[in-house]
């Protein structure tokens, strides 16, 4: 049977890539704490955008979708859900808000994980919300020809409650001792949680919510301003690849979590870099058009108005639309497609 003992991580030799990730993240973390203290009044827009993106992307990874407008309305509490997908989106939004506002009061325990899972389904009202799985589940990949392949077999329903409790206990012991890098503990906890796959449904979304909670509790609050879920969605194929690679022989306690650890640390580091870039744009005294030109110069390939709004949170949507129209009129960018499929490409900046 699978066992959990994170004290073993203390004796592991870390390769230079992991050490580099940790060093850079901590460097960015220190600067972010200073930025947040000095520029608190400028960060509200970043928080708003991150909440919308996190809620949309984490659900989208699992095939739970609605329109861009509906997502914004649901997250900002300006509408009520119309269907099952939107009810689950609302549940995710509520948990994200709870974590943002109360992370220091949410212990890492089996009971609290169950409670968060119950909130995830509070609007959809399935009978499994807040309960561990009662049927065996499998991690399955759909192949290009339509066939399916089992990538991994998680623990059985009988093994699950004890495994989640043991996982939380070994994590908390290691954190309390303070001898192992918290970022390593967090990445290993999330990977093991996904391998247990403790619920009938909602395991992926719960893993991403728990990632945010664990990072917050360790002082890494970048996910308040930059959506980690959005970054995971954009690299979904890699995400599934590293999950598969890290799960081999997991049930026999001989797997290697390194691929997943590197992936998650890379996502966190990328978020810190984005945070600083967006703060620089907020601080620079440029016109809307100059700001957007600067953003476009650093992009490769096509982009949308939403992409620009994400990187320029201080600019209103109407201001962005006016500036983009001006750049189109002067021939600096070119509009492609129409309606919801509209995008732009750079011509000469």
CSV table of C-alpha atoms in Angstrom, one decimal:
chain,number,residue,atom,x,y,z
A,1,UNK,CA,0.0,0.0,0.0
A,2,UNK,CA,1.1,3.5,-0.7
A,3,UNK,CA,2.6,5.3,2.3
A,4,UNK,CA,3.5,9.0,2.9
A,5,UNK,CA,6.6,10.3,4.6
A,6,UNK,CA,7.9,13.7,3.6
A,7,UNK,CA,10.8,13.7,6.0
A,8,UNK,CA,12.6,11.7,3.3
A,9,UNK,CA,12.7,14.8,1.2
A,10,UNK,CA,15.3,16.3,3.6
A,11,UNK,CA,17.9,13.8,2.4
A,12,UNK,CA,17.1,14.1,-1.3
A,13,UNK,CA,19.7,15.7,-3.6
A,14,UNK,CA,18.1,18.4,-5.6
A,15,UNK,CA,19.3,19.1,-9.2
A,16,UNK,CA,20.4,22.5,-10.3
A,17,UNK,CA,17.2,23.2,-12.1
A,18,UNK,CA,15.0,22.8,-9.1
A,19,UNK,CA,17.5,24.8,-6.9
A,20,UNK,CA,17.4,27.6,-9.6
A,21,UNK,CA,13.6,27.7,-9.6
A,22,UNK,CA,13.5,27.9,-5.8
A,23,UNK,CA,16.2,30.6,-5.6
A,24,UNK,CA,14.5,32.8,-8.3
A,25,UNK,CA,11.0,32.4,-6.8
A,26,UNK,CA,12.2,33.5,-3.4
A,27,UNK,CA,14.0,36.5,-5.0
A,28,UNK,CA,10.8,37.5,-6.7
A,29,UNK,CA,8.8,36.9,-3.5
A,30,UNK,CA,10.9,39.3,-1.6
A,31,UNK,CA,10.4,42.0,-4.1
A,32,UNK,CA,6.7,41.3,-4.4
A,33,UNK,CA,6.2,41.9,-0.6
A,34,UNK,CA,7.8,45.3,-1.1
A,35,UNK,CA,5.7,46.1,-4.2
A,36,UNK,CA,2.5,45.1,-2.4
A,37,UNK,CA,3.2,47.3,0.5
A,38,UNK,CA,4.1,50.3,-1.7
A,39,UNK,CA,1.5,49.9,-4.5
A,40,UNK,CA,-1.5,48.4,-2.8
A,41,UNK,CA,-3.9,50.9,-4.3
A,42,UNK,CA,-2.8,49.9,-7.9
A,43,UNK,CA,-3.3,46.1,-7.5
A,44,UNK,CA,-7.1,45.8,-7.2
A,45,UNK,CA,-7.5,45.4,-10.9
A,46,UNK,CA,-4.9,42.6,-11.0
A,47,UNK,CA,-6.8,40.8,-8.3
A,48,UNK,CA,-10.1,41.1,-10.1
A,49,UNK,CA,-8.6,39.8,-13.4
A,50,UNK,CA,-6.9,36.9,-11.7
A,51,UNK,CA,-10.1,35.7,-10.0
A,52,UNK,CA,-12.0,35.7,-13.3
A,53,UNK,CA,-9.1,33.9,-15.1
A,54,UNK,CA,-8.6,31.3,-12.4
A,55,UNK,CA,-12.3,30.4,-12.2
A,56,UNK,CA,-12.6,30.2,-15.9
A,57,UNK,CA,-9.4,28.3,-16.7
A,58,UNK,CA,-9.6,25.7,-13.8
A,59,UNK,CA,-13.1,24.7,-14.9
A,60,UNK,CA,-12.3,24.9,-18.6
A,61,UNK,CA,-9.5,22.3,-18.1
A,62,UNK,CA,-12.2,19.9,-16.9
A,63,UNK,CA,-14.6,20.8,-19.8
A,64,UNK,CA,-16.8,23.0,-17.6
A,65,UNK,CA,-17.5,26.1,-19.7
A,66,UNK,CA,-19.6,29.1,-20.4
A,67,UNK,CA,-19.2,32.4,-22.3
A,68,UNK,CA,-16.6,35.0,-21.4
A,69,UNK,CA,-19.3,37.5,-20.5
A,70,UNK,CA,-21.1,35.0,-18.3
A,71,UNK,CA,-17.9,34.1,-16.5
A,72,UNK,CA,-17.3,37.7,-15.6
A,73,UNK,CA,-20.9,38.1,-14.4
A,74,UNK,CA,-20.8,35.0,-12.3
A,75,UNK,CA,-17.4,35.8,-10.7
A,76,UNK,CA,-18.5,39.4,-9.9
A,77,UNK,CA,-21.9,38.1,-8.6
A,78,UNK,CA,-23.9,40.0,-11.2
A,79,UNK,CA,-26.0,37.1,-12.3
A,80,UNK,CA,-27.3,33.6,-11.3
A,81,UNK,CA,-26.3,30.3,-12.8
A,82,UNK,CA,-28.3,29.0,-15.7
A,83,UNK,CA,-27.1,25.4,-15.9
A,84,UNK,CA,-25.0,22.7,-14.2
A,85,UNK,CA,-21.7,24.0,-15.6
A,86,UNK,CA,-22.4,27.5,-14.3
A,87,UNK,CA,-23.4,26.1,-10.9
A,88,UNK,CA,-20.0,24.4,-10.6
A,89,UNK,CA,-18.3,27.6,-11.7
A,90,UNK,CA,-20.1,29.5,-8.9
A,91,UNK,CA,-18.8,26.9,-6.4
A,92,UNK,CA,-15.3,27.3,-7.6
A,93,UNK,CA,-15.6,31.1,-7.3
A,94,UNK,CA,-16.9,30.8,-3.7
A,95,UNK,CA,-14.0,28.6,-2.6
A,96,UNK,CA,-11.5,30.9,-4.3
A,97,UNK,CA,-12.9,33.9,-2.4
A,98,UNK,CA,-12.8,31.9,0.9
A,99,UNK,CA,-9.2,31.1,0.3
A,100,UNK,CA,-8.3,34.7,-0.6
A,101,UNK,CA,-9.9,36.0,2.6
A,102,UNK,CA,-9.4,33.3,5.1
A,103,UNK,CA,-6.4,31.2,4.1
A,104,UNK,CA,-4.6,31.6,7.5
A,105,UNK,CA,-7.7,30.0,9.2
A,106,UNK,CA,-8.0,27.0,7.0
A,107,UNK,CA,-5.9,24.1,8.3
A,108,UNK,CA,-4.6,21.4,6.0
A,109,UNK,CA,-6.7,18.5,7.2
A,110,UNK,CA,-9.0,15.8,5.8
A,111,UNK,CA,-12.1,17.4,7.3
A,112,UNK,CA,-11.3,20.9,5.8
A,113,UNK,CA,-10.6,19.4,2.4
A,114,UNK,CA,-14.0,17.6,2.5
A,115,UNK,CA,-15.6,20.9,3.5
A,116,UNK,CA,-14.1,22.8,0.6
A,117,UNK,CA,-15.2,20.0,-1.8
A,118,UNK,CA,-18.7,20.4,-0.5
A,119,UNK,CA,-18.6,24.1,-1.3
A,120,UNK,CA,-17.5,23.2,-4.8
A,121,UNK,CA,-20.9,21.5,-5.4
A,122,UNK,CA,-23.1,23.6,-3.2
A,123,UNK,CA,-25.1,25.0,-6.2
A,124,UNK,CA,-25.0,21.9,-8.3
A,125,UNK,CA,-26.2,19.7,-5.4
A,126,UNK,CA,-24.8,16.3,-6.4
A,127,UNK,CA,-24.9,13.7,-3.6
A,128,UNK,CA,-21.1,13.2,-3.6
A,129,UNK,CA,-20.2,16.8,-2.7
A,130,UNK,CA,-18.1,16.8,0.5
A,131,UNK,CA,-17.7,13.0,0.5
A,132,UNK,CA,-14.8,10.8,-0.5
A,133,UNK,CA,-15.3,8.6,-3.6
A,134,UNK,CA,-17.4,5.5,-3.3
A,135,UNK,CA,-16.4,3.9,-6.6
A,136,UNK,CA,-13.0,3.2,-8.1
A,137,UNK,CA,-11.8,5.9,-10.5
A,138,UNK,CA,-9.2,5.9,-13.2
A,139,UNK,CA,-7.0,8.5,-14.9
A,140,UNK,CA,-7.9,7.9,-18.6
A,141,UNK,CA,-6.5,9.6,-21.7
A,142,UNK,CA,-8.6,9.8,-24.9
A,143,UNK,CA,-6.5,8.9,-27.9
A,144,UNK,CA,-6.7,10.7,-31.4
A,145,UNK,CA,-8.6,7.7,-32.8
A,146,UNK,CA,-11.3,8.0,-30.1
A,147,UNK,CA,-10.1,5.1,-28.1
A,148,UNK,CA,-9.1,5.5,-24.4
A,149,UNK,CA,-6.1,4.4,-22.4
A,150,UNK,CA,-5.8,4.1,-18.6
A,151,UNK,CA,-2.8,6.2,-17.5
A,152,UNK,CA,-3.1,5.5,-13.8
A,153,UNK,CA,-5.2,3.6,-11.2
A,154,UNK,CA,-5.6,5.7,-8.0
A,155,UNK,CA,-6.2,4.3,-4.6
A,156,UNK,CA,-9.4,2.4,-3.9
A,157,UNK,CA,-12.4,4.0,-2.1
A,158,UNK,CA,-11.6,1.9,1.0
A,159,UNK,CA,-8.0,3.2,1.1
A,160,UNK,CA,-8.8,6.8,0.4
A,161,UNK,CA,-9.9,8.3,3.8
A,162,UNK,CA,-6.8,7.0,5.6
A,163,UNK,CA,-4.5,8.0,2.8
A,164,UNK,CA,-5.8,11.7,2.8
A,165,UNK,CA,-5.4,11.8,6.5
A,166,UNK,CA,-1.9,10.5,6.4
A,167,UNK,CA,-1.0,12.8,3.5
A,168,UNK,CA,-2.1,15.9,5.6
A,169,UNK,CA,-0.4,14.7,8.7
A,170,UNK,CA,3.0,14.1,7.1
A,171,UNK,CA,2.7,17.5,5.3
A,172,UNK,CA,1.9,19.3,8.5
A,173,UNK,CA,4.7,17.6,10.4
A,174,UNK,CA,7.3,18.5,7.8
A,175,UNK,CA,6.0,22.1,7.6
A,176,UNK,CA,6.1,22.5,11.4
A,177,UNK,CA,9.7,21.2,11.5
A,178,UNK,CA,10.8,23.8,8.9
A,179,UNK,CA,13.7,21.7,7.7
A,180,UNK,CA,12.4,21.2,4.1
A,181,UNK,CA,11.7,23.9,1.5
A,182,UNK,CA,7.9,24.6,1.6
A,183,UNK,CA,7.8,24.9,-2.2
A,184,UNK,CA,9.0,21.2,-2.4
A,185,UNK,CA,6.5,20.1,0.2
A,186,UNK,CA,3.6,21.9,-1.6
A,187,UNK,CA,4.5,20.4,-5.0
A,188,UNK,CA,4.8,16.9,-3.6
A,189,UNK,CA,1.5,17.2,-1.6
A,190,UNK,CA,-0.4,18.3,-4.7
A,191,UNK,CA,1.1,15.5,-6.8
A,192,UNK,CA,0.2,12.9,-4.2
A,193,UNK,CA,-3.3,14.3,-3.8
A,194,UNK,CA,-3.9,13.9,-7.5
A,195,UNK,CA,-2.7,10.3,-7.4
A,196,UNK,CA,-5.0,9.5,-4.5
A,197,UNK,CA,-7.8,11.1,-6.6
A,198,UNK,CA,-10.0,11.1,-3.5
A,199,UNK,CA,-13.3,12.2,-5.0
A,200,UNK,CA,-15.8,10.9,-7.6
A,201,UNK,CA,-15.4,14.3,-9.4
A,202,UNK,CA,-13.6,17.6,-8.9
A,203,UNK,CA,-10.1,16.2,-8.1
A,204,UNK,CA,-8.3,18.5,-10.6
A,205,UNK,CA,-10.1,21.6,-9.5
A,206,UNK,CA,-9.6,20.8,-5.9
A,207,UNK,CA,-5.9,20.3,-6.5
A,208,UNK,CA,-5.6,23.8,-8.0
A,209,UNK,CA,-7.5,25.3,-5.2
A,210,UNK,CA,-5.3,23.5,-2.7
A,211,UNK,CA,-2.2,24.8,-4.5
A,212,UNK,CA,-3.4,28.4,-4.0
A,213,UNK,CA,-4.2,27.7,-0.3
A,214,UNK,CA,-0.9,26.1,0.4
A,215,UNK,CA,1.1,28.8,-1.4
A,216,UNK,CA,-0.8,31.5,0.5
A,217,UNK,CA,-0.2,29.8,3.8
A,218,UNK,CA,3.6,29.8,3.1
A,219,UNK,CA,3.6,33.4,2.1
A,220,UNK,CA,3.7,33.0,-1.7
A,221,UNK,CA,0.8,35.2,-2.7
A,222,UNK,CA,1.5,35.7,-6.3
A,223,UNK,CA,-1.6,33.7,-7.3
A,224,UNK,CA,-3.7,36.6,-5.8
A,225,UNK,CA,-2.6,38.8,-8.7
A,226,UNK,CA,-1.7,36.3,-11.5
A,227,UNK,CA,-3.7,33.2,-12.3
A,228,UNK,CA,-1.8,30.0,-12.0
A,229,UNK,CA,-4.8,28.2,-13.4
A,230,UNK,CA,-4.6,30.2,-16.6
A,231,UNK,CA,-1.0,29.2,-17.0
A,232,UNK,CA,-1.8,25.5,-16.4
A,233,UNK,CA,-4.6,25.7,-18.9
A,234,UNK,CA,-2.2,27.1,-21.6
A,235,UNK,CA,0.2,24.3,-20.9
A,236,UNK,CA,-2.4,21.6,-20.4
A,237,UNK,CA,-0.6,19.0,-22.5
A,238,UNK,CA,2.6,19.4,-20.6
A,239,UNK,CA,0.6,19.3,-17.3
A,240,UNK,CA,-0.8,15.9,-18.2
A,241,UNK,CA,2.6,14.6,-19.5
A,242,UNK,CA,4.3,15.4,-16.2
A,243,UNK,CA,1.5,13.9,-14.2
A,244,UNK,CA,1.8,10.7,-16.1
A,245,UNK,CA,5.6,10.6,-15.8
A,246,UNK,CA,5.5,11.3,-12.0
A,247,UNK,CA,2.8,8.7,-11.4
A,248,UNK,CA,4.8,5.7,-12.7
A,249,UNK,CA,5.1,3.2,-9.9
A,250,UNK,CA,3.4,5.6,-7.4
A,251,UNK,CA,1.4,2.8,-5.8
A,252,UNK,CA,4.7,0.9,-5.1
A,253,UNK,CA,6.3,4.0,-3.5
A,254,UNK,CA,9.1,4.1,-6.1
A,255,UNK,CA,7.8,6.9,-8.3
A,256,UNK,CA,9.8,10.1,-9.0
A,257,UNK,CA,7.8,13.4,-8.5
A,258,UNK,CA,10.6,15.5,-10.1
A,259,UNK,CA,8.8,16.2,-13.4
A,260,UNK,CA,5.7,17.5,-11.7
A,261,UNK,CA,7.8,19.5,-9.1
A,262,UNK,CA,9.7,21.2,-11.9
A,263,UNK,CA,6.6,21.9,-13.8
A,264,UNK,CA,4.8,23.5,-10.9
A,265,UNK,CA,7.8,25.6,-9.8
A,266,UNK,CA,8.1,26.8,-13.4
A,267,UNK,CA,4.4,27.9,-13.3
A,268,UNK,CA,4.9,29.8,-10.1
A,269,UNK,CA,8.1,31.5,-11.3
A,270,UNK,CA,6.4,32.5,-14.5
A,271,UNK,CA,3.6,34.1,-12.5
A,272,UNK,CA,6.1,36.1,-10.4
A,273,UNK,CA,7.7,37.4,-13.6
A,274,UNK,CA,4.3,38.4,-15.1
A,275,UNK,CA,3.5,40.2,-11.8
A,276,UNK,CA,6.5,42.4,-12.1
A,277,UNK,CA,6.0,43.1,-15.8
A,278,UNK,CA,2.4,44.2,-15.2
A,279,UNK,CA,3.5,46.5,-12.3
A,280,UNK,CA,6.0,48.1,-14.5
A,281,UNK,CA,3.3,48.9,-17.1
A,282,UNK,CA,1.1,50.3,-14.4
A,283,UNK,CA,3.9,52.6,-13.1
A,284,UNK,CA,5.1,53.9,-16.4
A,285,UNK,CA,3.7,57.3,-17.5
A,286,UNK,CA,2.7,56.2,-21.0
A,287,UNK,CA,-0.4,56.9,-23.0
A,288,UNK,CA,-2.8,54.0,-23.7
A,289,UNK,CA,-1.5,53.6,-27.2
A,290,UNK,CA,2.1,53.7,-26.1
A,291,UNK,CA,1.4,51.1,-23.4
A,292,UNK,CA,-0.3,48.8,-25.8
A,293,UNK,CA,2.5,49.2,-28.4
A,294,UNK,CA,5.0,48.2,-25.7
A,295,UNK,CA,3.0,45.1,-24.8
A,296,UNK,CA,2.6,44.1,-28.5
A,297,UNK,CA,6.4,44.4,-29.1
A,298,UNK,CA,7.0,41.7,-26.5
A,299,UNK,CA,4.4,39.3,-28.0
A,300,UNK,CA,4.9,36.7,-30.6
A,301,UNK,CA,2.0,35.7,-32.9
A,302,UNK,CA,-1.6,36.7,-32.7
A,303,UNK,CA,-3.3,38.4,-29.8
A,304,UNK,CA,-6.8,39.5,-28.8
A,305,UNK,CA,-8.3,42.4,-26.9
A,306,UNK,CA,-8.6,40.2,-23.9
A,307,UNK,CA,-4.9,39.4,-24.0
A,308,UNK,CA,-4.1,43.1,-24.0
A,309,UNK,CA,-6.6,43.8,-21.1
A,310,UNK,CA,-4.9,41.0,-19.1
A,311,UNK,CA,-1.5,42.6,-19.5
A,312,UNK,CA,-2.8,46.2,-19.1
A,313,UNK,CA,-5.2,46.0,-16.1
A,314,UNK,CA,-5.0,49.7,-15.5
A,315,UNK,CA,-6.7,50.4,-18.8
A,316,UNK,CA,-10.4,50.4,-19.3
A,317,UNK,CA,-11.8,48.1,-22.0
A,318,UNK,CA,-13.1,51.0,-24.1
A,319,UNK,CA,-9.6,52.7,-23.9
A,320,UNK,CA,-8.0,49.5,-25.2
A,321,UNK,CA,-10.5,49.2,-28.0
A,322,UNK,CA,-9.9,52.8,-29.1
A,323,UNK,CA,-6.1,52.4,-29.0
A,324,UNK,CA,-6.2,49.1,-31.0
A,325,UNK,CA,-8.5,50.7,-33.6
A,326,UNK,CA,-5.9,53.5,-33.9
A,327,UNK,CA,-3.1,51.1,-34.4
A,328,UNK,CA,-5.1,49.3,-37.0
A,329,UNK,CA,-5.8,52.6,-38.8
A,330,UNK,CA,-2.1,53.5,-38.9
A,331,UNK,CA,-1.2,50.0,-40.2
A,332,UNK,CA,0.8,49.0,-37.2
A,333,UNK,CA,-1.4,46.0,-36.5
A,334,UNK,CA,-3.8,44.1,-38.6
A,335,UNK,CA,-7.3,42.8,-37.7
A,336,UNK,CA,-8.1,39.2,-38.6
A,337,UNK,CA,-11.4,37.3,-38.3
A,338,UNK,CA,-14.7,38.7,-37.0
A,339,UNK,CA,-16.9,38.6,-34.0
A,340,UNK,CA,-15.7,36.3,-31.3
A,341,UNK,CA,-13.0,34.9,-33.5
A,342,UNK,CA,-11.4,38.4,-33.9
A,343,UNK,CA,-7.6,38.6,-33.3
A,344,UNK,CA,-4.8,40.8,-34.3
A,345,UNK,CA,-1.2,40.5,-35.7
A,346,UNK,CA,1.6,42.9,-35.5
A,347,UNK,CA,2.8,44.4,-38.8
A,348,UNK,CA,5.4,47.1,-38.0
A,349,UNK,CA,6.1,48.6,-34.5
